[in-house]
PDB file of C-alpha atoms in Angstrom:
ATOM      1  CA  UNK A   1     -15.743  -7.753  21.681  1.00  0.00           C
ATOM      2  CA  UNK A   2     -16.485  -4.566  19.711  1.00  0.00           C
ATOM      3  CA  UNK A   3     -15.038  -2.507  22.587  1.00  0.00           C
ATOM      4  CA  UNK A   4     -11.589  -4.076  22.249  1.00  0.00           C
ATOM      5  CA  UNK A   5      -9.293  -2.876  19.460  1.00  0.00           C
ATOM      6  CA  UNK A   6      -8.343  -5.438  16.826  1.00  0.00           C
ATOM      7  CA  UNK A   7      -4.639  -4.694  17.153  1.00  0.00           C
ATOM      8  CA  UNK A   8      -1.972  -7.138  18.186  1.00  0.00           C
ATOM      9  CA  UNK A   9       0.474  -4.981  20.108  1.00  0.00           C
ATOM     10  CA  UNK A  10       2.850  -7.924  20.409  1.00  0.00           C
ATOM     11  CA  UNK A  11       3.439  -8.100  16.663  1.00  0.00           C
ATOM     12  CA  UNK A  12       6.102  -5.859  15.156  1.00  0.00           C
ATOM     13  CA  UNK A  13       4.800  -3.058  12.970  1.00  0.00           C
ATOM     14  CA  UNK A  14       7.977  -3.027  10.841  1.00  0.00           C
ATOM     15  CA  UNK A  15       9.322  -5.548   8.367  1.00  0.00           C
ATOM     16  CA  UNK A  16      12.069  -5.841   5.770  1.00  0.00           C
ATOM     17  CA  UNK A  17      10.809  -6.364   2.234  1.00  0.00           C
ATOM     18  CA  UNK A  18      14.159  -6.907   0.509  1.00  0.00           C
ATOM     19  CA  UNK A  19      16.307  -4.851  -1.871  1.00  0.00           C
ATOM     20  CA  UNK A  20      14.811  -2.431  -4.416  1.00  0.00           C
ATOM     21  CA  UNK A  21      15.956  -4.634  -7.321  1.00  0.00           C
ATOM     22  CA  UNK A  22      13.643  -7.389  -6.062  1.00  0.00           C
ATOM     23  CA  UNK A  23      10.611  -5.415  -7.286  1.00  0.00           C
ATOM     24  CA  UNK A  24       9.695  -5.133 -10.958  1.00  0.00           C
ATOM     25  CA  UNK A  25       9.007  -1.628 -12.321  1.00  0.00           C
ATOM     26  CA  UNK A  26       5.318  -0.897 -13.047  1.00  0.00           C
ATOM     27  CA  UNK A  27       4.138  -3.917 -11.087  1.00  0.00           C
ATOM     28  CA  UNK A  28       2.696  -4.962  -7.720  1.00  0.00           C
ATOM     29  CA  UNK A  29       4.258  -7.469  -5.345  1.00  0.00           C
ATOM     30  CA  UNK A  30       1.715  -9.508  -3.408  1.00  0.00           C
ATOM     31  CA  UNK A  31       4.385 -11.277  -1.360  1.00  0.00           C
ATOM     32  CA  UNK A  32       3.335  -9.466   1.847  1.00  0.00           C
ATOM     33  CA  UNK A  33      -0.429  -9.285   1.216  1.00  0.00           C
ATOM     34  CA  UNK A  34      -1.318 -12.192   3.520  1.00  0.00           C
ATOM     35  CA  UNK A  35       1.389 -11.912   6.165  1.00  0.00           C
ATOM     36  CA  UNK A  36       1.674  -8.108   6.519  1.00  0.00           C
ATOM     37  CA  UNK A  37      -1.428  -6.787   4.709  1.00  0.00           C
ATOM     38  CA  UNK A  38       0.824  -4.706   2.438  1.00  0.00           C
ATOM     39  CA  UNK A  39       1.384  -4.444  -1.292  1.00  0.00           C
ATOM     40  CA  UNK A  40       4.767  -3.197  -2.490  1.00  0.00           C
ATOM     41  CA  UNK A  41       4.141  -1.153  -5.643  1.00  0.00           C
ATOM     42  CA  UNK A  42       6.954  -0.034  -7.905  1.00  0.00           C
ATOM     43  CA  UNK A  43       6.522   2.472 -10.703  1.00  0.00           C
ATOM     44  CA  UNK A  44       9.296   3.815 -12.897  1.00  0.00           C
ATOM     45  CA  UNK A  45       9.821   6.682 -10.409  1.00  0.00           C
ATOM     46  CA  UNK A  46       9.080   5.328  -6.919  1.00  0.00           C
ATOM     47  CA  UNK A  47       8.234   2.462  -4.604  1.00  0.00           C
ATOM     48  CA  UNK A  48       5.326   2.657  -2.155  1.00  0.00           C
ATOM     49  CA  UNK A  49       3.875   0.354   0.503  1.00  0.00           C
ATOM     50  CA  UNK A  50       0.079   0.315   0.199  1.00  0.00           C
ATOM     51  CA  UNK A  51      -2.353  -1.013   2.783  1.00  0.00           C
ATOM     52  CA  UNK A  52      -4.483  -3.923   1.565  1.00  0.00           C
ATOM     53  CA  UNK A  53      -7.504  -2.606   3.473  1.00  0.00           C
ATOM     54  CA  UNK A  54     -10.298  -1.086   1.384  1.00  0.00           C
ATOM     55  CA  UNK A  55     -11.223   2.381   2.601  1.00  0.00           C
ATOM     56  CA  UNK A  56     -14.937   1.627   2.222  1.00  0.00           C
ATOM     57  CA  UNK A  57     -15.632  -1.082   4.805  1.00  0.00           C
ATOM     58  CA  UNK A  58     -12.275  -2.766   5.359  1.00  0.00           C
ATOM     59  CA  UNK A  59     -12.432  -5.713   2.962  1.00  0.00           C
ATOM     60  CA  UNK A  60      -9.286  -6.862   1.145  1.00  0.00           C
ATOM     61  CA  UNK A  61      -9.152  -5.896  -2.540  1.00  0.00           C
ATOM     62  CA  UNK A  62      -7.487  -8.145  -5.106  1.00  0.00           C
ATOM     63  CA  UNK A  63      -4.755  -7.106  -7.511  1.00  0.00           C
ATOM     64  CA  UNK A  64      -5.805  -7.736 -11.106  1.00  0.00           C
ATOM     65  CA  UNK A  65      -2.622  -7.448 -13.111  1.00  0.00           C
ATOM     66  CA  UNK A  66      -4.277  -7.677 -16.519  1.00  0.00           C
ATOM     67  CA  UNK A  67      -6.461  -4.636 -15.688  1.00  0.00           C
ATOM     68  CA  UNK A  68      -3.760  -2.866 -13.617  1.00  0.00           C
ATOM     69  CA  UNK A  69      -6.108  -2.172 -10.706  1.00  0.00           C
ATOM     70  CA  UNK A  70      -7.004  -3.255  -7.193  1.00  0.00           C
ATOM     71  CA  UNK A  71     -10.631  -4.411  -7.119  1.00  0.00           C
ATOM     72  CA  UNK A  72     -12.568  -4.924  -3.886  1.00  0.00           C
ATOM     73  CA  UNK A  73     -14.792  -8.035  -4.049  1.00  0.00           C
ATOM     74  CA  UNK A  74     -17.179  -6.798  -1.345  1.00  0.00           C
ATOM     75  CA  UNK A  75     -18.721  -3.700  -2.937  1.00  0.00           C
ATOM     76  CA  UNK A  76     -16.812  -3.119  -6.178  1.00  0.00           C
ATOM     77  CA  UNK A  77     -14.433  -0.322  -5.239  1.00  0.00           C
ATOM     78  CA  UNK A  78     -11.549   0.072  -7.654  1.00  0.00           C
ATOM     79  CA  UNK A  79      -8.126   1.594  -7.040  1.00  0.00           C
ATOM     80  CA  UNK A  80      -5.504   2.356  -9.676  1.00  0.00           C
ATOM     81  CA  UNK A  81      -2.431   0.192  -9.954  1.00  0.00           C
ATOM     82  CA  UNK A  82       0.914   1.472 -11.235  1.00  0.00           C
ATOM     83  CA  UNK A  83       0.398   3.391 -14.475  1.00  0.00           C
ATOM     84  CA  UNK A  84       1.774   6.592 -16.004  1.00  0.00           C
ATOM     85  CA  UNK A  85       0.272   9.829 -14.733  1.00  0.00           C
ATOM     86  CA  UNK A  86      -1.751   8.284 -11.877  1.00  0.00           C
ATOM     87  CA  UNK A  87      -0.755   7.517  -8.290  1.00  0.00           C
ATOM     88  CA  UNK A  88      -1.197   3.826  -7.427  1.00  0.00           C
ATOM     89  CA  UNK A  89      -3.904   3.358  -4.819  1.00  0.00           C
ATOM     90  CA  UNK A  90      -6.180   6.226  -5.859  1.00  0.00           C
ATOM     91  CA  UNK A  91      -9.856   5.245  -5.878  1.00  0.00           C
ATOM     92  CA  UNK A  92     -11.741   5.648  -9.152  1.00  0.00           C
ATOM     93  CA  UNK A  93     -14.846   3.451  -8.968  1.00  0.00           C
ATOM     94  CA  UNK A  94     -17.280   2.138  -6.405  1.00  0.00           C
ATOM     95  CA  UNK A  95     -18.165   3.394  -2.942  1.00  0.00           C
ATOM     96  CA  UNK A  96     -14.658   3.761  -1.458  1.00  0.00           C
ATOM     97  CA  UNK A  97     -14.539   7.366  -0.214  1.00  0.00           C
ATOM     98  CA  UNK A  98     -10.767   7.785  -0.432  1.00  0.00           C
ATOM     99  CA  UNK A  99      -7.549   6.205  -1.735  1.00  0.00           C
ATOM    100  CA  UNK A 100      -5.728   3.352  -0.030  1.00  0.00           C
ATOM    101  CA  UNK A 101      -3.351   4.304   2.765  1.00  0.00           C
ATOM    102  CA  UNK A 102       0.421   4.276   2.391  1.00  0.00           C
ATOM    103  CA  UNK A 103       2.867   3.175   5.037  1.00  0.00           C
ATOM    104  CA  UNK A 104       6.235   4.700   5.874  1.00  0.00           C
ATOM    105  CA  UNK A 105       8.957   3.213   3.701  1.00  0.00           C
ATOM    106  CA  UNK A 106      12.719   3.667   3.927  1.00  0.00           C
ATOM    107  CA  UNK A 107      16.038   1.990   3.203  1.00  0.00           C
ATOM    108  CA  UNK A 108      18.178   0.346   5.851  1.00  0.00           C
ATOM    109  CA  UNK A 109      21.961   0.784   5.938  1.00  0.00           C
ATOM    110  CA  UNK A 110      22.374  -2.520   4.087  1.00  0.00           C
ATOM    111  CA  UNK A 111      19.998  -1.503   1.246  1.00  0.00           C
ATOM    112  CA  UNK A 112      16.866  -3.326   2.400  1.00  0.00           C
ATOM    113  CA  UNK A 113      13.406  -1.774   2.099  1.00  0.00           C
ATOM    114  CA  UNK A 114      11.944  -1.226   5.561  1.00  0.00           C
ATOM    115  CA  UNK A 115       8.165  -0.811   5.898  1.00  0.00           C
ATOM    116  CA  UNK A 116       6.803   0.772   9.082  1.00  0.00           C
ATOM    117  CA  UNK A 117       3.063   0.183   9.420  1.00  0.00           C
ATOM    118  CA  UNK A 118       2.837   2.315  12.561  1.00  0.00           C
ATOM    119  CA  UNK A 119       2.970   5.441  10.382  1.00  0.00           C
ATOM    120  CA  UNK A 120       0.305   5.965   7.705  1.00  0.00           C
ATOM    121  CA  UNK A 121       0.067   8.596   4.977  1.00  0.00           C
ATOM    122  CA  UNK A 122      -3.294   9.766   3.637  1.00  0.00           C
ATOM    123  CA  UNK A 123      -3.738  11.117   0.108  1.00  0.00           C
ATOM    124  CA  UNK A 124      -6.641  13.381   1.041  1.00  0.00           C
ATOM    125  CA  UNK A 125      -4.485  15.163   3.633  1.00  0.00           C
ATOM    126  CA  UNK A 126      -1.698  15.798   1.104  1.00  0.00           C
ATOM    127  CA  UNK A 127       0.598  13.372   2.924  1.00  0.00           C
ATOM    128  CA  UNK A 128       1.601  11.368  -0.164  1.00  0.00           C
ATOM    129  CA  UNK A 129       4.076  14.129  -1.015  1.00  0.00           C
ATOM    130  CA  UNK A 130       5.928  13.403   2.243  1.00  0.00           C
ATOM    131  CA  UNK A 131       9.287  11.789   1.327  1.00  0.00           C
ATOM    132  CA  UNK A 132       8.735   9.146   4.009  1.00  0.00           C
ATOM    133  CA  UNK A 133       5.695   7.827   2.078  1.00  0.00           C
ATOM    134  CA  UNK A 134       7.747   6.615  -0.897  1.00  0.00           C
ATOM    135  CA  UNK A 135      11.224   5.667  -2.086  1.00  0.00           C
ATOM    136  CA  UNK A 136      12.535   7.377  -5.195  1.00  0.00           C
ATOM    137  CA  UNK A 137      13.997   4.945  -7.746  1.00  0.00           C
TER     138      UNK A 137
END
C-alpha cells in the first residue's frame, strides 16, 4: 500500500468558502478543517488558506484560539496564528522544519472565496509573496 499515492483523484481540489465578510478579522475558521483539510485565516490585511497538515510528520495540528497558535499534538510543533507582525502558519516551536503550506486563493465573479488545493505556496521558497497565495482585504 505504501507504493500507491494517498490521493483521491476523483475528489475536486477546489471549493468555495463563502464571501470575505463571513470571516472574522484576526481569527481562524475551522469550518473546512475536517472536510477539506484547510483553515481559512483572516488578518486585518489579508486572507489565506492554510493546510492543516503539520510539516513535521503529517499530523493535524489544533487551533488554540486563546494562545493564537496552531499546536501539533503528535510532537509539539507550534505555528503562529493571526497576529500583528507575524505571518500565520510560520513555525516557531517543536520539530517542524518549515511553515505550513498555503493554497491558492481567489475571488469568483460573484464574490465567493475560491480555494484551489492543487496549487501550494511554500514560505521557504519565497512563494508567500505571490498574490495568488492570499487575498488582500
